GROMACS .gro file of N, CA and C in nm:
model
  486
    1UNK      N    1   0.127  -0.118   0.008
    1UNK     CA    2  -0.030  -0.002   0.011
    1UNK      C    3   0.090   0.089   0.007
    2UNK      N    4   0.057   0.265  -0.065
    2UNK     CA    5   0.123   0.337  -0.085
    2UNK      C    6   0.019   0.423  -0.098
    3UNK      N    7   0.065   0.586  -0.052
    3UNK     CA    8   0.026   0.712  -0.008
    3UNK      C    9   0.036   0.727  -0.137
    4UNK      N   10  -0.111   0.810  -0.217
    4UNK     CA   11  -0.088   0.884  -0.375
    4UNK      C   12  -0.220   0.991  -0.243
    5UNK      N   13  -0.102   1.090  -0.409
    5UNK     CA   14  -0.196   1.232  -0.349
    5UNK      C   15  -0.239   1.257  -0.496
    6UNK      N   16  -0.415   1.347  -0.468
    6UNK     CA   17  -0.464   1.328  -0.680
    6UNK      C   18  -0.503   1.535  -0.567
    7UNK      N   19  -0.504   1.554  -0.728
    7UNK     CA   20  -0.518   1.694  -0.725
    7UNK      C   21  -0.645   1.735  -0.841
    8UNK      N   22  -0.785   1.819  -0.767
    8UNK     CA   23  -0.916   1.782  -0.868
    8UNK      C   24  -0.877   1.915  -0.843
    9UNK      N   25  -0.975   1.970  -0.926
    9UNK     CA   26  -0.972   2.124  -1.019
    9UNK      C   27  -1.099   2.124  -1.137
   10UNK      N   28  -1.195   2.212  -1.138
   10UNK     CA   29  -1.335   2.180  -1.209
   10UNK      C   30  -1.344   2.408  -1.290
   11UNK      N   31  -1.427   2.390  -1.345
   11UNK     CA   32  -1.436   2.533  -1.333
   11UNK      C   33  -1.594   2.578  -1.403
   12UNK      N   34  -1.618   2.426  -1.440
   12UNK     CA   35  -1.728   2.503  -1.582
   12UNK      C   36  -1.857   2.382  -1.444
   13UNK      N   37  -1.978   2.399  -1.489
   13UNK     CA   38  -2.076   2.372  -1.391
   13UNK      C   39  -2.129   2.449  -1.283
   14UNK      N   40  -2.163   2.327  -1.184
   14UNK     CA   41  -2.133   2.374  -1.010
   14UNK      C   42  -2.014   2.304  -0.950
   15UNK      N   43  -1.867   2.341  -1.004
   15UNK     CA   44  -1.734   2.303  -1.024
   15UNK      C   45  -1.767   2.291  -0.815
   16UNK      N   46  -1.809   2.390  -0.698
   16UNK     CA   47  -1.815   2.309  -0.572
   16UNK      C   48  -1.823   2.128  -0.528
   17UNK      N   49  -2.019   2.144  -0.604
   17UNK     CA   50  -2.028   1.952  -0.576
   17UNK      C   51  -1.984   1.862  -0.665
   18UNK      N   52  -1.936   1.945  -0.811
   18UNK     CA   53  -1.895   1.834  -0.810
   18UNK      C   54  -1.723   1.780  -0.774
   19UNK      N   55  -1.665   1.850  -0.728
   19UNK     CA   56  -1.598   1.802  -0.677
   19UNK      C   57  -1.595   1.733  -0.552
   20UNK      N   58  -1.705   1.720  -0.477
   20UNK     CA   59  -1.743   1.714  -0.393
   20UNK      C   60  -1.791   1.587  -0.413
   21UNK      N   61  -1.805   1.593  -0.538
   21UNK     CA   62  -1.965   1.426  -0.598
   21UNK      C   63  -1.789   1.369  -0.633
   22UNK      N   64  -1.685   1.414  -0.654
   22UNK     CA   65  -1.526   1.323  -0.783
   22UNK      C   66  -1.489   1.274  -0.672
   23UNK      N   67  -1.482   1.366  -0.476
   23UNK     CA   68  -1.410   1.298  -0.442
   23UNK      C   69  -1.489   1.136  -0.335
   24UNK      N   70  -1.625   1.134  -0.322
   24UNK     CA   71  -1.647   1.036  -0.283
   24UNK      C   72  -1.677   0.952  -0.384
   25UNK      N   73  -1.678   0.943  -0.517
   25UNK     CA   74  -1.634   0.826  -0.569
   25UNK      C   75  -1.466   0.781  -0.597
   26UNK      N   76  -1.425   0.884  -0.566
   26UNK     CA   77  -1.239   0.873  -0.502
   26UNK      C   78  -1.308   0.736  -0.455
   27UNK      N   79  -1.346   0.781  -0.338
   27UNK     CA   80  -1.378   0.718  -0.192
   27UNK      C   81  -1.383   0.572  -0.203
   28UNK      N   82  -1.517   0.511  -0.409
   28UNK     CA   83  -1.552   0.426  -0.327
   28UNK      C   84  -1.453   0.332  -0.450
   29UNK      N   85  -1.351   0.362  -0.475
   29UNK     CA   86  -1.193   0.285  -0.543
   29UNK      C   87  -1.238   0.190  -0.508
   30UNK      N   88  -1.195   0.074  -0.600
   30UNK     CA   89  -1.201  -0.025  -0.535
   30UNK      C   90  -0.974  -0.082  -0.498
   31UNK      N   91  -0.987  -0.047  -0.412
   31UNK     CA   92  -0.797  -0.127  -0.369
   31UNK      C   93  -0.732   0.074  -0.338
   32UNK      N   94  -0.924   0.156  -0.279
   32UNK     CA   95  -0.883   0.221  -0.198
   32UNK      C   96  -0.936   0.264  -0.130
   33UNK      N   97  -0.843   0.386  -0.007
   33UNK     CA   98  -0.943   0.465   0.066
   33UNK      C   99  -0.845   0.524   0.106
   34UNK      N  100  -0.987   0.661   0.141
   34UNK     CA  101  -0.954   0.803   0.190
   34UNK      C  102  -0.895   0.807   0.311
   35UNK      N  103  -0.777   0.947   0.319
   35UNK     CA  104  -0.762   0.926   0.310
   35UNK      C  105  -0.726   1.089   0.416
   36UNK      N  106  -0.720   1.151   0.331
   36UNK     CA  107  -0.775   1.260   0.364
   36UNK      C  108  -0.862   1.367   0.306
   37UNK      N  109  -0.920   1.482   0.262
   37UNK     CA  110  -0.945   1.571   0.167
   37UNK      C  111  -0.899   1.711   0.237
   38UNK      N  112  -0.886   1.801   0.137
   38UNK     CA  113  -0.864   1.922   0.200
   38UNK      C  114  -1.006   2.051   0.145
   39UNK      N  115  -0.977   2.183   0.193
   39UNK     CA  116  -1.071   2.228   0.173
   39UNK      C  117  -1.076   2.305   0.031
   40UNK      N  118  -1.183   2.309  -0.023
   40UNK     CA  119  -1.195   2.355  -0.192
   40UNK      C  120  -1.149   2.546  -0.181
   41UNK      N  121  -1.110   2.525  -0.323
   41UNK     CA  122  -1.031   2.619  -0.274
   41UNK      C  123  -1.072   2.733  -0.459
   42UNK      N  124  -1.048   2.845  -0.458
   42UNK     CA  125  -1.148   2.919  -0.514
   42UNK      C  126  -1.046   3.004  -0.641
   43UNK      N  127  -0.967   2.958  -0.712
   43UNK     CA  128  -0.864   2.992  -0.792
   43UNK      C  129  -0.894   3.060  -0.861
   44UNK      N  130  -0.723   3.127  -0.931
   44UNK     CA  131  -0.777   3.221  -1.086
   44UNK      C  132  -0.703   3.120  -1.165
   45UNK      N  133  -0.807   3.130  -1.256
   45UNK     CA  134  -0.731   2.992  -1.375
   45UNK      C  135  -0.534   3.091  -1.428
   46UNK      N  136  -0.535   2.936  -1.492
   46UNK     CA  137  -0.335   2.960  -1.476
   46UNK      C  138  -0.288   2.874  -1.594
   47UNK      N  139  -0.209   2.946  -1.715
   47UNK     CA  140  -0.189   2.897  -1.832
   47UNK      C  141  -0.292   2.979  -1.907
   48UNK      N  142  -0.414   3.000  -1.868
   48UNK     CA  143  -0.560   3.034  -2.044
   48UNK      C  144  -0.560   3.082  -1.940
   49UNK      N  145  -0.570   3.226  -1.869
   49UNK     CA  146  -0.656   3.279  -1.829
   49UNK      C  147  -0.794   3.335  -1.862
   50UNK      N  148  -0.798   3.330  -1.987
   50UNK     CA  149  -0.939   3.340  -2.005
   50UNK      C  150  -1.061   3.271  -2.004
   51UNK      N  151  -1.036   3.242  -1.918
   51UNK     CA  152  -1.162   3.154  -1.884
   51UNK      C  153  -1.219   3.192  -1.672
   52UNK      N  154  -1.356   3.066  -1.665
   52UNK     CA  155  -1.349   3.160  -1.548
   52UNK      C  156  -1.328   3.064  -1.447
   53UNK      N  157  -1.226   3.094  -1.290
   53UNK     CA  158  -1.233   3.094  -1.210
   53UNK      C  159  -1.222   2.960  -1.179
   54UNK      N  160  -1.096   2.884  -1.138
   54UNK     CA  161  -1.155   2.677  -1.091
   54UNK      C  162  -1.176   2.685  -0.966
   55UNK      N  163  -1.240   2.627  -0.869
   55UNK     CA  164  -1.213   2.525  -0.792
   55UNK      C  165  -1.142   2.471  -0.763
   56UNK      N  166  -1.018   2.393  -0.711
   56UNK     CA  167  -0.969   2.333  -0.672
   56UNK      C  168  -0.968   2.217  -0.558
   57UNK      N  169  -0.927   2.100  -0.510
   57UNK     CA  170  -0.888   2.030  -0.422
   57UNK      C  171  -0.794   1.951  -0.434
   58UNK      N  172  -0.752   1.845  -0.337
   58UNK     CA  173  -0.666   1.753  -0.318
   58UNK      C  174  -0.740   1.685  -0.144
   59UNK      N  175  -0.643   1.567  -0.221
   59UNK     CA  176  -0.717   1.445  -0.095
   59UNK      C  177  -0.586   1.333  -0.132
   60UNK      N  178  -0.593   1.264  -0.026
   60UNK     CA  179  -0.469   1.195   0.054
   60UNK      C  180  -0.495   1.074  -0.010
   61UNK      N  181  -0.498   0.923  -0.036
   61UNK     CA  182  -0.551   0.787  -0.044
   61UNK      C  183  -0.478   0.720  -0.011
   62UNK      N  184  -0.472   0.584  -0.012
   62UNK     CA  185  -0.400   0.469  -0.007
   62UNK      C  186  -0.437   0.334  -0.045
   63UNK      N  187  -0.389   0.350  -0.120
   63UNK     CA  188  -0.401   0.217  -0.242
   63UNK      C  189  -0.323   0.145  -0.261
   64UNK      N  190  -0.396   0.014  -0.319
   64UNK     CA  191  -0.252  -0.093  -0.373
   64UNK      C  192  -0.277  -0.112  -0.523
   65UNK      N  193  -0.347  -0.015  -0.588
   65UNK     CA  194  -0.274  -0.001  -0.698
   65UNK      C  195  -0.197   0.035  -0.738
   66UNK      N  196  -0.093   0.007  -0.882
   66UNK     CA  197   0.000   0.065  -0.921
   66UNK      C  198  -0.026   0.182  -1.005
   67UNK      N  199   0.039   0.307  -1.080
   67UNK     CA  200  -0.023   0.436  -1.084
   67UNK      C  201  -0.029   0.403  -1.192
   68UNK      N  202   0.045   0.372  -1.301
   68UNK     CA  203  -0.131   0.326  -1.414
   68UNK      C  204  -0.207   0.284  -1.431
   69UNK      N  205  -0.273   0.228  -1.309
   69UNK     CA  206  -0.367   0.163  -1.281
   69UNK      C  207  -0.505   0.248  -1.255
   70UNK      N  208  -0.373   0.335  -1.143
   70UNK     CA  209  -0.467   0.484  -1.064
   70UNK      C  210  -0.475   0.541  -1.164
   71UNK      N  211  -0.395   0.570  -1.232
   71UNK     CA  212  -0.478   0.671  -1.353
   71UNK      C  213  -0.541   0.618  -1.418
   72UNK      N  214  -0.563   0.573  -1.518
   72UNK     CA  215  -0.668   0.497  -1.530
   72UNK      C  216  -0.775   0.475  -1.478
   73UNK      N  217  -0.826   0.478  -1.334
   73UNK     CA  218  -0.904   0.554  -1.236
   73UNK      C  219  -0.998   0.699  -1.278
   74UNK      N  220  -0.847   0.753  -1.293
   74UNK     CA  221  -0.876   0.848  -1.298
   74UNK      C  222  -0.979   0.948  -1.391
   75UNK      N  223  -0.928   0.870  -1.505
   75UNK     CA  224  -0.957   0.952  -1.609
   75UNK      C  225  -1.109   0.862  -1.619
   76UNK      N  226  -1.156   0.784  -1.572
   76UNK     CA  227  -1.266   0.683  -1.621
   76UNK      C  228  -1.354   0.799  -1.542
   77UNK      N  229  -1.358   0.830  -1.409
   77UNK     CA  230  -1.397   0.934  -1.351
   77UNK      C  231  -1.401   1.059  -1.439
   78UNK      N  232  -1.270   1.093  -1.459
   78UNK     CA  233  -1.306   1.233  -1.548
   78UNK      C  234  -1.439   1.194  -1.685
   79UNK      N  235  -1.403   1.117  -1.703
   79UNK     CA  236  -1.548   1.094  -1.806
   79UNK      C  237  -1.702   1.062  -1.766
   80UNK      N  238  -1.662   1.050  -1.599
   80UNK     CA  239  -1.825   0.976  -1.602
   80UNK      C  240  -1.883   1.099  -1.552
   81UNK      N  241  -1.789   1.236  -1.535
   81UNK     CA  242  -1.849   1.294  -1.513
   81UNK      C  243  -1.866   1.411  -1.620
   82UNK      N  244  -1.835   1.374  -1.728
   82UNK     CA  245  -1.848   1.456  -1.837
   82UNK      C  246  -1.792   1.523  -1.919
   83UNK      N  247  -1.643   1.465  -1.854
   83UNK     CA  248  -1.535   1.549  -1.930
   83UNK      C  249  -1.468   1.534  -2.077
   84UNK      N  250  -1.442   1.537  -2.160
   84UNK     CA  251  -1.358   1.506  -2.255
   84UNK      C  252  -1.309   1.600  -2.337
   85UNK      N  253  -1.156   1.519  -2.356
   85UNK     CA  254  -1.007   1.545  -2.336
   85UNK      C  255  -1.003   1.581  -2.506
   86UNK      N  256  -0.970   1.711  -2.505
   86UNK     CA  257  -0.950   1.750  -2.621
   86UNK      C  258  -0.811   1.747  -2.684
   87UNK      N  259  -0.768   1.632  -2.746
   87UNK     CA  260  -0.556   1.638  -2.779
   87UNK      C  261  -0.555   1.797  -2.822
   88UNK      N  262  -0.414   1.778  -2.725
   88UNK     CA  263  -0.370   1.931  -2.741
   88UNK      C  264  -0.424   2.065  -2.732
   89UNK      N  265  -0.544   2.019  -2.677
   89UNK     CA  266  -0.612   2.137  -2.505
   89UNK      C  267  -0.520   2.145  -2.411
   90UNK      N  268  -0.478   2.209  -2.320
   90UNK     CA  269  -0.390   2.234  -2.199
   90UNK      C  270  -0.435   2.413  -2.164
   91UNK      N  271  -0.474   2.359  -2.014
   91UNK     CA  272  -0.519   2.435  -1.947
   91UNK      C  273  -0.672   2.534  -1.993
   92UNK      N  274  -0.727   2.473  -2.089
   92UNK     CA  275  -0.835   2.499  -2.057
   92UNK      C  276  -0.961   2.481  -1.940
   93UNK      N  277  -1.092   2.562  -2.025
   93UNK     CA  278  -1.162   2.526  -1.942
   93UNK      C  279  -1.252   2.363  -1.918
   94UNK      N  280  -1.232   2.300  -1.779
   94UNK     CA  281  -1.341   2.162  -1.768
   94UNK      C  282  -1.422   2.155  -1.623
   95UNK      N  283  -1.468   2.019  -1.725
   95UNK     CA  284  -1.550   2.042  -1.623
   95UNK      C  285  -1.575   1.941  -1.477
   96UNK      N  286  -1.476   1.910  -1.536
   96UNK     CA  287  -1.324   1.729  -1.414
   96UNK      C  288  -1.205   1.717  -1.461
   97UNK      N  289  -1.032   1.800  -1.350
   97UNK     CA  290  -0.976   1.733  -1.409
   97UNK      C  291  -0.909   1.656  -1.304
   98UNK      N  292  -0.830   1.571  -1.323
   98UNK     CA  293  -0.759   1.449  -1.146
   98UNK      C  294  -0.697   1.473  -1.276
   99UNK      N  295  -0.519   1.512  -1.161
   99UNK     CA  296  -0.417   1.463  -1.153
   99UNK      C  297  -0.361   1.422  -1.055
  100UNK      N  298  -0.284   1.319  -1.125
  100UNK     CA  299  -0.207   1.171  -0.996
  100UNK      C  300  -0.066   1.290  -0.964
  101UNK      N  301  -0.096   1.365  -0.834
  101UNK     CA  302  -0.013   1.373  -0.843
  101UNK      C  303   0.159   1.392  -0.768
  102UNK      N  304   0.110   1.325  -0.682
  102UNK     CA  305   0.217   1.242  -0.605
  102UNK      C  306   0.169   1.047  -0.603
  103UNK      N  307   0.234   1.025  -0.659
  103UNK     CA  308   0.271   0.841  -0.600
  103UNK      C  309   0.342   0.866  -0.497
  104UNK      N  310   0.352   0.812  -0.365
  104UNK     CA  311   0.379   0.790  -0.266
  104UNK      C  312   0.520   0.894  -0.289
  105UNK      N  313   0.655   0.786  -0.299
  105UNK     CA  314   0.800   0.933  -0.334
  105UNK      C  315   0.886   0.921  -0.433
  106UNK      N  316   0.765   0.795  -0.532
  106UNK     CA  317   0.813   0.731  -0.702
  106UNK      C  318   0.874   0.850  -0.775
  107UNK      N  319   0.893   0.843  -0.835
  107UNK     CA  320   0.947   0.942  -0.961
  107UNK      C  321   0.874   0.851  -1.102
  108UNK      N  322   0.802   0.888  -1.150
  108UNK     CA  323   0.748   0.816  -1.291
  108UNK      C  324   0.772   0.886  -1.406
  109UNK      N  325   0.791   0.770  -1.486
  109UNK     CA  326   0.798   0.925  -1.597
  109UNK      C  327   0.767   0.789  -1.771
  110UNK      N  328   0.657   0.864  -1.777
  110UNK     CA  329   0.636   0.732  -1.873
  110UNK      C  330   0.550   0.824  -1.964
  111UNK      N  331   0.541   0.812  -2.105
  111UNK     CA  332   0.437   0.869  -2.234
  111UNK      C  333   0.335   0.898  -2.184
  112UNK      N  334   0.242   0.864  -2.051
  112UNK     CA  335   0.074   0.864  -2.034
  112UNK      C  336   0.123   0.979  -1.889
  113UNK      N  337   0.203   0.922  -1.749
  113UNK     CA  338   0.181   0.944  -1.681
  113UNK      C  339   0.328   0.972  -1.643
  114UNK      N  340   0.355   1.081  -1.607
  114UNK     CA  341   0.438   1.175  -1.513
  114UNK      C  342   0.461   1.196  -1.305
  115UNK      N  343   0.471   1.170  -1.232
  115UNK     CA  344   0.490   1.179  -1.132
  115UNK      C  345   0.620   1.249  -1.102
  116UNK      N  346   0.664   1.350  -0.992
  116UNK     CA  347   0.531   1.391  -0.942
  116UNK      C  348   0.441   1.534  -1.044
  117UNK      N  349   0.380   1.546  -1.041
  117UNK     CA  350   0.309   1.612  -1.157
  117UNK      C  351   0.387   1.761  -1.204
  118UNK      N  352   0.465   1.721  -1.366
  118UNK     CA  353   0.592   1.812  -1.341
  118UNK      C  354   0.527   1.980  -1.317
  119UNK      N  355   0.456   2.008  -1.275
  119UNK     CA  356   0.404   2.198  -1.277
  119UNK      C  357   0.389   2.216  -1.148
  120UNK      N  358   0.385   2.105  -1.020
  120UNK     CA  359   0.342   2.086  -0.895
  120UNK      C  360   0.431   2.177  -0.833
  121UNK      N  361   0.482   2.157  -0.836
  121UNK     CA  362   0.648   2.291  -0.720
  121UNK      C  363   0.566   2.444  -0.815
  122UNK      N  364   0.470   2.418  -0.923
  122UNK     CA  365   0.554   2.571  -0.939
  122UNK      C  366   0.380   2.610  -0.950
  123UNK      N  367   0.313   2.584  -0.896
  123UNK     CA  368   0.143   2.585  -0.895
  123UNK      C  369   0.073   2.590  -0.760
  124UNK      N  370  -0.002   2.712  -0.675
  124UNK     CA  371  -0.031   2.773  -0.584
  124UNK      C  372  -0.131   2.655  -0.571
  125UNK      N  373  -0.231   2.692  -0.668
  125UNK     CA  374  -0.390   2.590  -0.666
  125UNK      C  375  -0.366   2.494  -0.658
  126UNK      N  376  -0.186   2.414  -0.646
  126UNK     CA  377  -0.225   2.253  -0.621
  126UNK      C  378  -0.126   2.227  -0.552
  127UNK      N  379  -0.038   2.305  -0.453
  127UNK     CA  380  -0.004   2.304  -0.304
  127UNK      C  381  -0.058   2.285  -0.216
  128UNK      N  382  -0.178   2.474  -0.228
  128UNK     CA  383  -0.205   2.437  -0.099
  128UNK      C  384  -0.339   2.418  -0.066
  129UNK      N  385  -0.448   2.288  -0.143
  129UNK     CA  386  -0.457   2.250  -0.137
  129UNK      C  387  -0.423   2.095  -0.050
  130UNK      N  388  -0.303   2.098  -0.099
  130UNK     CA  389  -0.202   1.956  -0.116
  130UNK      C  390  -0.175   1.958   0.083
  131UNK      N  391  -0.071   2.035   0.058
  131UNK     CA  392  -0.046   2.118   0.177
  131UNK      C  393  -0.175   2.034   0.350
  132UNK      N  394  -0.325   2.073   0.276
  132UNK     CA  395  -0.418   2.043   0.385
  132UNK      C  396  -0.402   1.891   0.417
  133UNK      N  397  -0.389   1.872   0.263
  133UNK     CA  398  -0.411   1.642   0.325
  133UNK      C  399  -0.246   1.607   0.349
  134UNK      N  400  -0.137   1.637   0.290
  134UNK     CA  401  -0.010   1.629   0.303
  134UNK      C  402   0.144   1.700   0.352
  135UNK      N  403   0.150   1.799   0.419
  135UNK     CA  404   0.267   1.866   0.402
  135UNK      C  405   0.332   1.854   0.428
  136UNK      N  406   0.411   1.713   0.491
  136UNK     CA  407   0.532   1.700   0.456
  136UNK      C  408   0.588   1.603   0.348
  137UNK      N  409   0.475   1.566   0.275
  137UNK     CA  410   0.495   1.477   0.147
  137UNK      C  411   0.567   1.567   0.045
  138UNK      N  412   0.665   1.487   0.073
  138UNK     CA  413   0.822   1.432  -0.067
  138UNK      C  414   0.741   1.507  -0.196
  139UNK      N  415   0.812   1.582  -0.226
  139UNK     CA  416   0.800   1.576  -0.405
  139UNK      C  417   0.966   1.629  -0.479
  140UNK      N  418   0.962   1.470  -0.494
  140UNK     CA  419   1.119   1.425  -0.549
  140UNK      C  420   1.185   1.593  -0.588
  141UNK      N  421   1.215   1.612  -0.571
  141UNK     CA  422   1.361   1.693  -0.654
  141UNK      C  423   1.376   1.885  -0.655
  142UNK      N  424   1.245   1.838  -0.540
  142UNK     CA  425   1.178   2.010  -0.427
  142UNK      C  426   1.191   2.012  -0.301
  143UNK      N  427   1.164   1.941  -0.211
  143UNK     CA  428   1.116   1.890  -0.110
  143UNK      C  429   1.006   1.875  -0.041
  144UNK      N  430   0.999   1.906   0.111
  144UNK     CA  431   0.833   1.871   0.107
  144UNK      C  432   0.723   1.962   0.037
  145UNK      N  433   0.541   1.971   0.042
  145UNK     CA  434   0.494   2.028   0.025
  145UNK      C  435   0.521   2.166   0.048
  146UNK      N  436   0.484   2.209   0.254
  146UNK     CA  437   0.546   2.279   0.306
  146UNK      C  438   0.656   2.404   0.293
  147UNK      N  439   0.705   2.292   0.190
  147UNK     CA  440   0.804   2.415   0.204
  147UNK      C  441   0.804   2.457   0.079
  148UNK      N  442   0.839   2.354  -0.030
  148UNK     CA  443   0.773   2.430  -0.160
  148UNK      C  444   0.670   2.537  -0.123
  149UNK      N  445   0.560   2.482  -0.090
  149UNK     CA  446   0.425   2.683  -0.116
  149UNK      C  447   0.484   2.734  -0.030
  150UNK      N  448   0.582   2.735   0.067
  150UNK     CA  449   0.649   2.865   0.085
  150UNK      C  450   0.691   3.002  -0.022
  151UNK      N  451   0.775   2.930  -0.063
  151UNK     CA  452   0.840   3.037  -0.216
  151UNK      C  453   0.740   3.021  -0.357
  152UNK      N  454   0.592   3.009  -0.293
  152UNK     CA  455   0.471   3.051  -0.379
  152UNK      C  456   0.379   3.139  -0.366
  153UNK      N  457   0.395   3.199  -0.464
  153UNK     CA  458   0.250   3.318  -0.458
  153UNK      C  459   0.157   3.269  -0.466
  154UNK      N  460   0.044   3.261  -0.365
  154UNK     CA  461  -0.003   3.164  -0.292
  154UNK      C  462  -0.201   3.277  -0.295
  155UNK      N  463  -0.096   3.472  -0.348
  155UNK     CA  464  -0.193   3.591  -0.379
  155UNK      C  465  -0.377   3.552  -0.527
  156UNK      N  466  -0.427   3.578  -0.385
  156UNK     CA  467  -0.603   3.505  -0.553
  156UNK      C  468  -0.656   3.369  -0.518
  157UNK      N  469  -0.583   3.315  -0.440
  157UNK     CA  470  -0.645   3.148  -0.405
  157UNK      C  471  -0.672   3.172  -0.274
  158UNK      N  472  -0.855   3.100  -0.260
  158UNK     CA  473  -0.954   3.175  -0.141
  158UNK      C  474  -1.005   3.038  -0.135
  159UNK      N  475  -0.987   2.988   0.023
  159UNK     CA  476  -1.100   2.885   0.067
  159UNK      C  477  -1.240   2.920   0.011
  160UNK      N  478  -1.289   2.839   0.029
  160UNK     CA  479  -1.422   2.816   0.022
  160UNK      C  480  -1.532   2.766   0.154
  161UNK      N  481  -1.468   2.673   0.158
  161UNK     CA  482  -1.510   2.615   0.266
  161UNK      C  483  -1.565   2.454   0.185
  162UNK      N  484  -1.633   2.334   0.301
  162UNK     CA  485  -1.554   2.217   0.200
  162UNK      C  486  -1.545   2.120   0.336
   0.00000   0.00000   0.00000
């Protein structure tokens, strides 16, 4: 069993309700135990800023699923919530986004999966919720979530409850 951290985000529809529902679905996956879920945070769009603000969260899971299989489950949940991935579209509006941010302290570099998430150490919208659930988790090559968060601008990222 390993601890995996998942980032959740949405900016279409009722994003807070979508994230709460997605967390419930994650908690019911076979081979997964929900350890903790963060507060919800309203965050400005990143990358493509001409879109509605996002709502972001994070969960820590204990799982016996290998990382690629866990990713398959995350993608299936996105589809269940109506997410359609457009080839070549990055940082656009979405009904639900689930990212495998950390998988224990492993570094995974596969065509379909990179862990830790390649931009995690730069993204306050991912680090702030992650700090709620796993502040001492190691981001390989960068330090703990808490330590990395100290150097990140989190202005405009506000808790909305959860």
